[in-house]
Amino acid sequence: MLAVATLPDAITFAIAAVIAVVGALGVVLSRNPVHAALMLVMTLFGVAVLFVEENAQFLAAVQVIVYTGAIIVLFLFVIMLIGVDREERVFADGFNARRVLTFFLGLAMLAEVLLLGHQRWVTGAHSVTGTLHGAAANVSDLGHAIFTTYLLPFEVTSALLVVAVIGAVVLARRHAIGGETAERPALAAGEPGSGAGTDDASPLFEGAPSGSGVDQ
Amino acid sequence: MIPASFAAAISDPLFAKGFGLAVLITILVKVVVAFAVLMVSVMLMIWFERKVISDMQNRIGPNRAGPFGLLQTLADGTKLFFKEDLLPERADRLVFRLAPYFSVVPAFLIFTVVPVGGVVTIAGHVVELQVADPPIGILVVLALSSLAVYGTMLAGWSSGSKYPLLGSVRASAQMISYEAVLGLTVVVVVLEAHGLSTRAIVDSQASAFWHWNVIRLGVIPFVLFFIASTAELNRPPFDLSEGESELGGGYHTEYSSIRFALFFLAEFMNTVTMSAVVVTLFFGGPDGPGFPVVRWLWPILWFAGKTVVFCYIQVWIRAALPRLRYDQLMDLGWKRLMPLALAWLLIVAGFVWSLAWGFAIIGGCIVGGLLLAQSMKVARLRRDELSLAGARGDGGDVAPALGSAEKVGG
């Protein structure tokens, strides 16, 4: 079904695009990691609206559930737990080689996106599965695609994820397995013995906003 | 005027004849009515909760404002509205102000996809008695409930204070853990309903109570969903993020005035909406015997009645059960509910395919579960031995070793 760009379509697109772009700029420009994460949420929302606009409703919902609901929450969780410094000046030392390199790499990236984005050999065929048969067919089309044509990539991806999870667990618990007494870094709020209310709360606290407010 | 893609995207029959003035008015009326009903129901819910808990604790409860104390919530709200709105000096101002809305807005929006009644015809238009019927209805519920974590999380972080931060860290870990169980049980329902739209889920359970998912899918998915949704809402016994005995109020310690009221509103609204979602998913929604007089009314009454029952159960649970410890919470979520939800999903999927497959998968689940239990037992024994050996080897390590053994036991 051909998406005819009508006025409501155009307005929705404009609003969602502005939300997405402003959010993306905010991620890059905000100094506070928590603010950056929130801006990322905004971008993901804008993109989700664009998905709905493109009749990919399932993708929109999954994007919100997985990225906004789980991944960014994990980001924030880590930021709060390990207490990343509130303000980190990447280019504190003025004009240097790294800055120049960053500039040119960014330029190359932009050129790449602009030049190659239109090429069919880069993005693959324009339409992989054909047109959608209405929005309700989202799920069944996707299911058929994943479990027939793209079964191998799907299974390989899930195997990769499982390996990653196991790897993370093994890395985190290396001390305990090595026969040493379990000296895991106690999750301040996670372990009842060392948890809330004790001194362990102090490293946690570094992530929270401190005396200097945002607007100063 | 209406884009073609949009028309195809909406399964709502309201748009079948295009998008005119009558449709617009219908939508507006639905939104306003839903908003008003939800607000009033929250007011009544707070009163109801306080009264029922009072009753269970042999107290009288609110009885001054209005008949039976019905207007107590209104009085409290007015009081909160006129209190001073404090902003802690160390707070992150923007996020601190924003956080309550992250709690309230999802609580409102979840209700929009819940079918509260049957289908009626008004002026030639077929109107479903629910605010919206997106084809991915139940995913909207999941998405919004996963957004609700931001309110709690950001409130605790932005307060710039120790206890709220601990509360928000607890809340985020808890909500991520239980979201997985929530999603898996919803998948079981979707398997049987052959659709993600809430209307499709309700329609698939229509006509008789033995078609309701709670019976058709076995009671397990319902129990899992109910526990997981209680945890997702941070309601007792899973309200560790508030934990007034150890965290002094948890994530909203620093909040006062109308912002605190918003958190309160969100909590009770979530109780109502989640009860409504449970009814939709497992108890046939507005399904129930009707009578030939005023046909459109009976489904609504059935829906309201069932929802009230679940609100009551939530209150009952709050009055009866003590708060879980954090490790018990994680243990319950990941080691008990999660494997059970996965196994049940596989079993139901097997029975949907064929009877033989269903029984085969039941057997497979039993064998797999026994193997898993045995391997966990072996691992636990080995770890205990290791930590005991470590304790014997060096006297100084006795305390941590005992500590870890205790954690394993818990």
XYZ file of C-alpha atoms in Angstrom:
626
model
C 0.000 0.000 0.000
C 1.452 3.286 -1.050
C 1.826 5.823 1.679
C 0.385 8.991 0.242
C 1.854 12.019 1.931
C -1.223 13.892 3.071
C -1.294 16.890 5.347
C -1.753 14.958 8.629
C 1.048 12.656 7.534
C 3.325 15.591 6.875
C 2.499 17.284 10.182
C 3.058 14.079 12.148
C 6.317 13.507 10.360
C 7.502 17.046 11.032
C 6.715 16.900 14.743
C 8.250 13.450 15.201
C 11.313 14.402 13.200
C 11.859 17.534 15.275
C 11.500 15.482 18.472
C 13.980 12.896 17.232
C 16.559 15.413 16.023
C 16.324 17.639 19.102
C 16.708 14.550 21.281
C 19.720 13.395 19.304
C 21.352 16.802 19.614
C 20.571 16.769 23.309
C 22.300 13.412 23.741
C 25.466 14.801 22.234
C 25.384 18.230 23.781
C 24.170 17.728 27.330
C 26.905 17.490 29.924
C 24.953 15.481 32.444
C 24.845 11.762 31.565
C 21.354 11.358 33.002
C 20.079 14.217 30.882
C 21.745 12.664 27.867
C 19.993 9.364 28.561
C 16.660 11.159 28.839
C 17.277 12.895 25.555
C 17.933 9.494 24.044
C 14.513 8.427 25.312
C 13.048 11.416 23.499
C 14.773 10.446 20.266
C 13.566 6.877 20.528
C 10.042 8.163 21.014
C 10.276 10.343 17.954
C 11.497 7.389 15.944
C 8.684 5.224 17.349
C 6.160 7.769 16.113
C 7.814 7.651 12.702
C 7.461 3.876 12.734
C 3.737 4.191 13.427
C 3.544 6.702 10.619
C 5.136 4.121 8.338
C 2.549 1.569 9.467
C 5.154 -0.443 11.354
C 3.207 -0.450 14.573
C 4.712 -3.583 16.010
C 8.191 -2.168 15.530
C 7.145 1.047 17.264
C 5.810 -0.780 20.308
C 8.798 -3.073 20.525
C 11.126 -0.120 20.210
C 9.492 1.547 23.191
C 9.363 -1.665 25.229
C 12.904 -2.822 24.541
C 14.909 0.357 24.136
C 13.053 2.836 26.282
C 11.756 0.393 28.829
C 14.779 -1.813 29.314
C 17.991 -0.585 27.742
C 17.878 3.079 28.722
C 16.674 2.053 32.172
C 19.799 -0.096 32.425
C 21.917 2.850 31.263
C 20.409 5.016 33.950
C 20.805 2.247 36.480
C 24.515 2.020 35.749
C 24.944 5.789 35.727
C 23.283 5.993 39.110
C 25.204 3.042 40.542
C 28.725 3.857 39.529
C 28.227 7.571 39.725
C 29.679 8.948 36.508
C 30.983 12.441 36.995
C 28.307 14.935 36.382
C 30.234 17.090 33.999
C 32.998 15.773 31.892
C 34.758 18.094 29.508
C 35.995 16.003 26.665
C 37.978 18.782 25.074
C 39.198 20.437 28.201
C 42.677 20.825 26.765
C 41.682 23.016 23.862
C 42.667 22.497 20.244
C 44.525 19.252 19.758
C 45.035 16.335 17.442
C 42.133 14.364 18.790
C 39.775 17.192 18.071
C 40.952 17.513 14.480
C 40.666 13.791 13.981
C 37.162 13.787 15.411
C 36.148 16.571 13.086
C 37.384 14.821 9.966
C 35.970 11.466 10.972
C 32.625 13.106 11.581
C 32.797 14.782 8.203
C 33.636 11.464 6.551
C 30.708 9.842 8.327
C 28.326 12.563 7.174
C 29.565 12.266 3.598
C 29.163 8.521 3.765
C 25.589 8.768 4.949
C 24.680 11.400 2.382
C 26.378 9.738 -0.578
C 25.831 6.073 0.087
C 22.405 6.277 1.665
C 20.743 6.368 -1.730
C 22.659 3.483 -3.199
C 20.785 0.295 -3.468
C 23.859 -1.876 -2.973
C 24.365 -0.341 0.454
C 20.910 -0.565 1.892
C 19.803 -3.722 0.136
C 16.678 -3.998 -1.932
C 14.124 -1.294 -1.381
C 11.381 -3.590 -0.279
C 12.382 -6.895 1.221
C 9.108 -8.529 2.134
C 6.689 -6.717 -0.091
C 3.863 -4.514 1.037
C 2.104 -4.919 4.319
C -1.407 -6.284 4.305
C -2.690 -3.751 6.809
C -1.323 -3.103 10.242
C -2.735 -6.231 11.793
C -0.472 -8.200 9.471
C 2.612 -6.659 11.060
C 3.072 -9.461 13.520
C 2.330 -12.363 11.207
C 4.524 -10.944 8.416
C 7.353 -10.394 10.844
C 6.902 -13.826 12.374
C 6.971 -15.528 8.989
C 10.046 -13.581 7.956
C 11.946 -14.314 11.142
C 11.102 -17.987 11.372
C 11.446 -18.900 7.714
C 13.656 -16.698 5.542
C 15.792 -15.234 8.289
C 15.770 -18.152 10.710
C 19.542 -18.607 10.750
C 20.441 -14.958 11.451
C 17.747 -14.887 14.126
C 19.041 -17.972 15.891
C 22.647 -16.849 15.576
C 21.750 -13.498 17.116
C 20.005 -15.130 20.049
C 22.934 -17.500 20.561
C 25.236 -14.478 20.534
C 23.144 -12.805 23.194
C 23.181 -15.883 25.399
C 26.955 -16.113 25.024
C 27.242 -12.448 25.963
C 25.124 -12.959 29.067
C 27.121 -15.995 30.169
C 30.344 -14.148 29.495
C 29.234 -11.210 31.586
C 28.256 -13.485 34.462
C 31.567 -15.372 34.298
C 33.570 -12.139 34.215
C 31.655 -10.683 37.121
C 32.038 -13.799 39.248
C 35.636 -14.711 38.449
C 36.795 -14.238 42.025
C 34.231 -16.594 43.460
C 35.045 -19.305 40.945
C 38.774 -18.995 41.459
C 38.406 -20.378 44.963
C 38.823 -17.000 46.581
C 36.235 -16.016 49.092
C 33.403 -14.354 47.338
C 34.358 -10.754 47.204
C 31.928 -9.574 44.673
C 31.323 -5.867 44.449
C 28.197 -5.709 46.541
C 25.296 -4.081 44.845
C 24.526 -1.431 47.360
C 20.821 -1.849 47.194
C 20.903 -5.439 46.055
C 22.378 -7.254 49.011
C 20.459 -7.211 52.235
C 23.554 -7.470 54.379
C 25.420 -4.567 52.872
C 22.510 -2.713 51.455
C 20.432 0.279 52.234
C 21.313 2.497 55.089
C 24.917 1.408 55.525
C 28.064 3.129 54.376
C 27.848 1.428 51.012
C 25.384 4.048 50.003
C 28.075 6.660 49.656
C 29.579 5.607 46.301
C 26.054 5.459 44.992
C 25.467 8.945 46.001
C 28.057 10.397 43.688
C 25.761 9.969 40.725
C 23.101 12.180 42.153
C 23.025 15.840 41.392
C 25.235 17.713 43.771
C 25.319 21.286 44.971
C 25.831 22.936 41.628
C 22.446 22.939 39.991
C 21.961 22.494 36.294
C 21.056 26.036 35.641
C 24.191 27.467 37.160
C -8.494 13.874 4.356
C -7.561 10.788 6.272
C -4.333 9.181 5.060
C -4.723 5.778 3.503
C -2.074 4.246 5.690
C -3.800 5.580 8.765
C -7.177 4.166 7.802
C -5.691 0.752 7.196
C -3.716 0.915 10.382
C -6.686 1.362 12.652
C -8.735 -1.739 13.213
C -11.295 0.377 15.014
C -14.568 0.074 13.065
C -15.325 3.664 13.986
C -13.195 4.759 11.039
C -14.881 2.395 8.604
C -16.877 5.215 7.034
C -14.070 7.710 6.993
C -13.197 10.472 9.354
C -15.988 13.015 9.761
C -17.328 15.375 12.366
C -19.405 12.669 14.058
C -16.346 10.467 14.448
C -14.346 13.339 15.880
C -17.058 14.135 18.409
C -17.335 10.459 19.355
C -13.599 10.298 19.987
C -13.637 13.463 22.060
C -16.559 12.226 24.142
C -14.829 8.912 24.712
C -11.635 10.626 25.851
C -13.412 13.030 28.186
C -15.610 10.321 29.679
C -12.664 7.999 30.201
C -10.683 10.764 31.869
C -13.513 11.729 34.172
C -14.366 8.148 35.078
C -10.736 7.369 35.794
C -10.316 10.403 38.016
C -13.456 9.627 39.985
C -12.507 5.968 40.241
C -9.113 6.931 41.624
C -10.785 9.118 44.205
C -13.049 6.254 45.176
C -10.165 3.798 45.070
C -8.172 5.760 47.642
C -11.223 5.912 49.879
C -11.930 2.233 49.260
C -8.380 1.197 50.091
C -8.326 3.181 53.303
C -11.719 1.898 54.355
C -11.004 -1.752 53.579
C -7.638 -1.665 55.326
C -9.225 0.027 58.308
C -11.822 -2.673 58.385
C -9.197 -5.402 58.280
C -7.260 -3.709 61.061
C -10.324 -3.154 63.200
C -10.321 0.602 62.735
C -13.005 2.893 61.378
C -10.957 4.797 58.828
C -11.915 8.093 57.223
C -15.462 8.977 58.250
C -15.638 12.755 58.568
C -15.662 14.290 55.102
C -18.933 13.519 53.378
C -21.080 10.419 53.784
C -18.912 7.461 54.955
C -15.870 9.693 54.493
C -16.275 9.522 50.715
C -14.956 13.031 50.213
C -11.815 12.412 52.246
C -9.684 12.139 49.110
C -11.040 15.424 47.822
C -10.152 17.074 51.108
C -6.667 15.576 51.063
C -6.169 16.658 47.483
C -7.211 20.203 48.263
C -4.841 20.274 51.202
C -1.943 18.981 49.126
C -2.687 21.467 46.391
C -2.297 24.421 48.727
C 0.810 23.202 50.514
C 4.175 24.711 49.763
C 5.958 23.076 46.866
C 9.455 22.402 48.150
C 12.423 22.048 45.852
C 15.455 20.532 47.558
C 18.597 22.616 47.162
C 20.585 19.731 45.736
C 17.887 18.601 43.367
C 18.236 18.497 39.612
C 15.514 21.040 39.039
C 14.263 20.107 35.600
C 14.146 16.360 36.171
C 12.722 16.811 39.640
C 9.794 18.718 38.193
C 9.375 16.343 35.288
C 9.425 13.048 37.181
C 5.843 13.020 38.576
C 4.436 13.345 35.070
C 6.397 10.310 33.949
C 4.431 8.445 36.587
C 0.991 9.874 35.931
C 0.807 9.976 32.140
C 1.455 6.252 31.509
C -1.048 5.409 34.242
C -3.673 7.376 32.331
C -2.745 6.111 28.910
C -2.854 2.418 29.776
C -6.557 2.746 30.436
C -7.214 3.982 26.890
C -6.802 0.527 25.350
C -8.902 -1.345 27.907
C -12.293 -2.384 26.537
C -14.810 -1.313 29.161
C -17.923 -2.436 27.345
C -19.330 -4.051 24.248
C -19.866 -2.560 20.821
C -22.692 -0.094 20.286
C -24.023 1.683 17.229
C -24.436 5.426 17.487
C -25.836 7.337 14.498
C -24.745 4.673 12.056
C -21.229 4.451 13.427
C -20.024 1.304 15.136
C -18.436 2.425 18.390
C -16.264 0.228 20.551
C -16.545 1.196 24.170
C -12.871 1.882 24.679
C -10.893 5.007 23.929
C -8.655 3.421 21.331
C -8.290 0.035 19.738
C -4.829 -0.087 18.179
C -3.932 -3.371 16.477
C -1.032 -3.732 18.915
C -3.198 -2.979 21.940
C -1.605 -5.178 24.549
C 1.887 -4.097 23.530
C 0.835 -0.536 24.268
C 0.047 -1.651 27.805
C 3.473 -3.244 28.141
C 5.237 -0.247 26.627
C 3.509 2.234 28.898
C 3.994 0.152 32.015
C 7.676 -0.043 31.161
C 7.702 3.741 30.878
C 6.269 4.129 34.344
C 9.623 3.122 35.799
C 11.047 6.472 34.702
C 8.864 8.385 37.111
C 10.095 6.417 40.105
C 13.650 6.306 38.915
C 14.080 9.941 38.017
C 12.251 11.113 41.117
C 14.697 9.270 43.322
C 17.754 10.340 41.396
C 16.850 13.980 40.939
C 16.069 14.489 44.617
C 19.804 14.645 45.282
C 19.337 12.702 48.454
C 20.511 9.330 49.642
C 17.357 7.418 50.497
C 15.343 8.414 47.450
C 18.251 7.323 45.276
C 18.339 3.920 46.937
C 14.612 3.661 46.410
C 14.880 4.465 42.732
C 17.736 2.015 42.174
C 15.664 -0.693 43.796
C 12.642 0.233 41.727
C 14.455 0.130 38.418
C 16.037 -3.268 39.066
C 12.718 -4.621 40.246
C 10.701 -3.316 37.330
C 13.110 -4.632 34.719
C 13.048 -8.047 36.363
C 9.296 -8.358 36.555
C 8.642 -6.845 33.155
C 10.042 -10.005 31.584
C 7.548 -12.194 33.446
C 4.765 -9.783 32.560
C 5.661 -9.992 28.880
C 5.886 -13.791 28.868
C 2.450 -14.234 30.418
C 0.965 -11.785 27.934
C 2.462 -13.888 25.139
C 0.558 -16.904 26.489
C -2.682 -14.950 26.238
C -1.847 -13.698 22.743
C -1.155 -17.268 21.599
C -4.722 -18.176 22.402
C -6.325 -14.942 21.210
C -4.537 -14.857 17.817
C -4.232 -11.102 18.025
C -2.604 -8.298 19.953
C -5.603 -5.996 19.973
C -7.310 -5.868 23.346
C -10.667 -6.137 21.622
C -9.543 -9.350 19.920
C -8.372 -10.716 23.274
C -11.723 -9.939 24.863
C -13.693 -11.300 21.910
C -11.762 -14.561 21.991
C -12.995 -15.127 25.559
C -16.614 -14.226 24.922
C -19.811 -16.201 25.458
C -19.062 -18.399 28.488
C -16.917 -18.212 31.557
C -15.039 -21.419 30.727
C -13.711 -19.567 27.699
C -12.062 -17.038 29.954
C -8.307 -17.205 29.767
C -7.956 -17.810 33.464
C -9.559 -21.218 32.975
C -8.615 -21.906 29.374
C -4.892 -21.326 29.890
C -4.689 -22.875 33.316
C -4.560 -20.644 36.346
C -0.774 -20.242 36.259
C -0.497 -17.378 33.705
C -3.070 -15.379 35.614
C -1.255 -15.880 38.922
C 2.079 -14.988 37.327
C 0.643 -11.904 35.657
C -1.013 -10.753 38.832
C 2.160 -11.119 40.896
C 4.292 -9.499 38.214
C 1.902 -6.594 37.756
C 1.798 -5.999 41.500
C 5.586 -5.891 41.473
C 5.611 -3.688 38.398
C 3.412 -1.159 40.169
C 5.570 -1.184 43.308
C 2.558 -2.069 45.364
C 2.882 -3.996 48.611
C 4.362 -6.531 49.214
C 6.755 -5.337 46.503
C 6.992 -1.689 47.556
C 10.689 -1.770 48.335
C 11.213 1.443 46.451
C 9.138 3.220 49.064
C 10.108 1.166 52.082
C 9.084 3.741 54.652
C 10.667 1.730 57.464
C 14.161 1.772 55.961
C 14.158 4.482 53.297
C 11.952 7.052 54.946
C 9.457 7.081 52.081
C 11.745 6.021 49.249
C 11.753 7.759 45.913
C 9.228 10.430 46.853
C 10.762 11.374 50.205
C 11.694 14.837 48.980
C 8.415 15.519 47.231
C 5.701 17.609 48.726
C 2.507 19.371 47.732
C 0.955 18.694 44.345
C 3.954 16.776 43.007
C 3.632 14.270 45.818
C -0.077 14.118 45.091
C 0.720 13.238 41.507
C 2.768 10.220 42.605
C -0.058 9.203 44.872
C -2.548 9.634 42.042
C -0.386 7.557 39.731
C -0.092 4.754 42.237
C -3.810 4.408 42.751
C -4.624 4.948 39.127
C -2.197 2.145 38.306
C -4.007 -0.097 40.733
C -7.281 0.536 38.937
C -5.840 0.231 35.432
C -3.883 -2.920 36.191
C -6.978 -4.514 37.689
C -8.755 -3.572 34.474
C -5.945 -5.100 32.398
C -6.092 -8.322 34.431
C -9.831 -8.475 33.813
C -9.275 -7.871 30.103
C -6.579 -10.482 29.725
C -7.882 -13.275 31.908
C -11.481 -12.691 32.914
C -13.177 -11.935 29.639
C -13.294 -8.178 30.098
C -16.892 -7.047 29.728
C -18.111 -10.579 29.098
C -20.951 -11.868 31.206
C -24.625 -12.788 30.989
C -26.712 -9.896 29.712
C -30.416 -9.178 29.877
C -32.700 -7.891 27.139
C -33.182 -4.501 28.850
C -30.600 -1.794 28.095
C -28.255 -4.211 26.385
C -25.233 -1.894 26.278
C -25.194 -1.429 30.034
C -24.611 -5.002 31.213
C -21.108 -5.478 29.775
C -20.030 -2.239 31.419
C -21.433 -3.368 34.737
C -19.710 -6.730 34.420
C -16.436 -5.048 33.625
C -16.746 -2.622 36.519
C -17.711 -5.381 38.918
C -14.773 -7.576 37.996
C -12.395 -4.640 38.221
C -13.641 -3.773 41.698
C -13.041 -7.373 42.779
C -9.426 -7.125 41.699
C -8.989 -3.745 43.334
C -10.242 -5.378 46.500
C -7.770 -8.242 46.125
C -4.929 -5.745 45.716
C -5.957 -4.024 48.926
C -6.326 -7.347 50.665
C -2.824 -8.380 49.623
C -1.497 -5.082 50.912
C -3.137 -5.607 54.264
C -2.131 -9.244 54.588
C 1.423 -9.670 53.339
C 4.633 -8.239 54.791
C 7.131 -6.576 52.457
C 9.626 -8.866 50.763
C 13.332 -8.547 51.363
C 15.286 -7.461 48.307
C 16.992 -10.801 47.714
C 13.678 -12.601 48.155
C 12.193 -10.296 45.538
C 14.910 -11.093 42.989
C 14.789 -14.770 43.884
C 11.045 -14.899 43.319
C 11.245 -13.001 40.053
C 14.144 -14.707 38.335
C 14.316 -18.169 39.854
C 10.654 -19.010 40.320
C 8.302 -16.892 38.227
C 10.532 -16.653 35.170
C 11.173 -20.403 34.617
C 7.531 -21.140 35.355
C 6.385 -18.520 32.855
C 8.734 -19.859 30.184
C 7.686 -23.451 30.764
C 4.004 -22.538 30.681
C 4.477 -20.598 27.465
C 6.092 -23.634 25.847
C 3.353 -25.950 27.092
C 0.538 -23.724 25.851
C 2.299 -23.303 22.515
C 2.554 -27.087 22.278
C -1.139 -27.580 22.962
C -2.059 -24.902 20.450
C -0.134 -26.893 17.840
C -1.382 -30.370 18.768
C -2.221 -32.515 21.750
C 0.798 -34.799 21.281
C 3.190 -31.869 21.170
C 1.628 -30.442 24.302
C 2.202 -33.596 26.324
C 5.693 -33.979 24.867
C 6.578 -30.474 25.982
C 5.137 -31.093 29.444
C 7.443 -34.088 29.717
C 10.354 -32.072 28.401
C 9.672 -29.283 30.900
C 9.563 -31.740 33.800
C 12.824 -33.396 32.761
C 14.471 -30.032 32.105
C 13.247 -28.635 35.399
C 14.595 -31.615 37.338
C 17.964 -31.346 35.589
C 18.101 -27.623 36.304
C 17.180 -28.116 39.947
C 19.801 -30.836 40.325
C 22.511 -28.747 38.691
C 21.662 -25.782 40.903
C 21.835 -28.038 43.931
C 25.275 -29.345 42.922
C 26.509 -25.818 42.258
C 25.260 -24.665 45.634
C 26.967 -27.543 47.442
C 30.228 -26.847 45.663
C 30.072 -23.178 46.444
C 29.385 -23.871 50.099
C 32.379 -26.203 50.179
C 34.555 -23.578 48.542
C 33.577 -20.863 50.932
C 34.005 -23.204 53.907
C 37.439 -24.220 52.615
C 38.323 -20.564 52.273
C 37.154 -19.987 55.816
C 39.330 -22.811 57.134
C 42.354 -21.691 55.175
C 42.390 -18.198 56.564
C 40.725 -17.204 59.784
C 40.217 -13.647 58.606
C 37.802 -14.712 55.883
C 35.267 -16.398 58.098
C 32.835 -13.549 58.083
C 32.598 -13.018 54.298
C 32.377 -16.751 53.746
C 29.474 -17.046 56.102
C 27.974 -14.011 54.483
C 28.054 -15.583 51.051
C 26.680 -18.868 52.332
C 23.848 -16.946 53.874
C 23.148 -15.205 50.601
C 23.000 -18.521 48.824
C 20.610 -19.851 51.399
C 18.375 -16.842 51.078
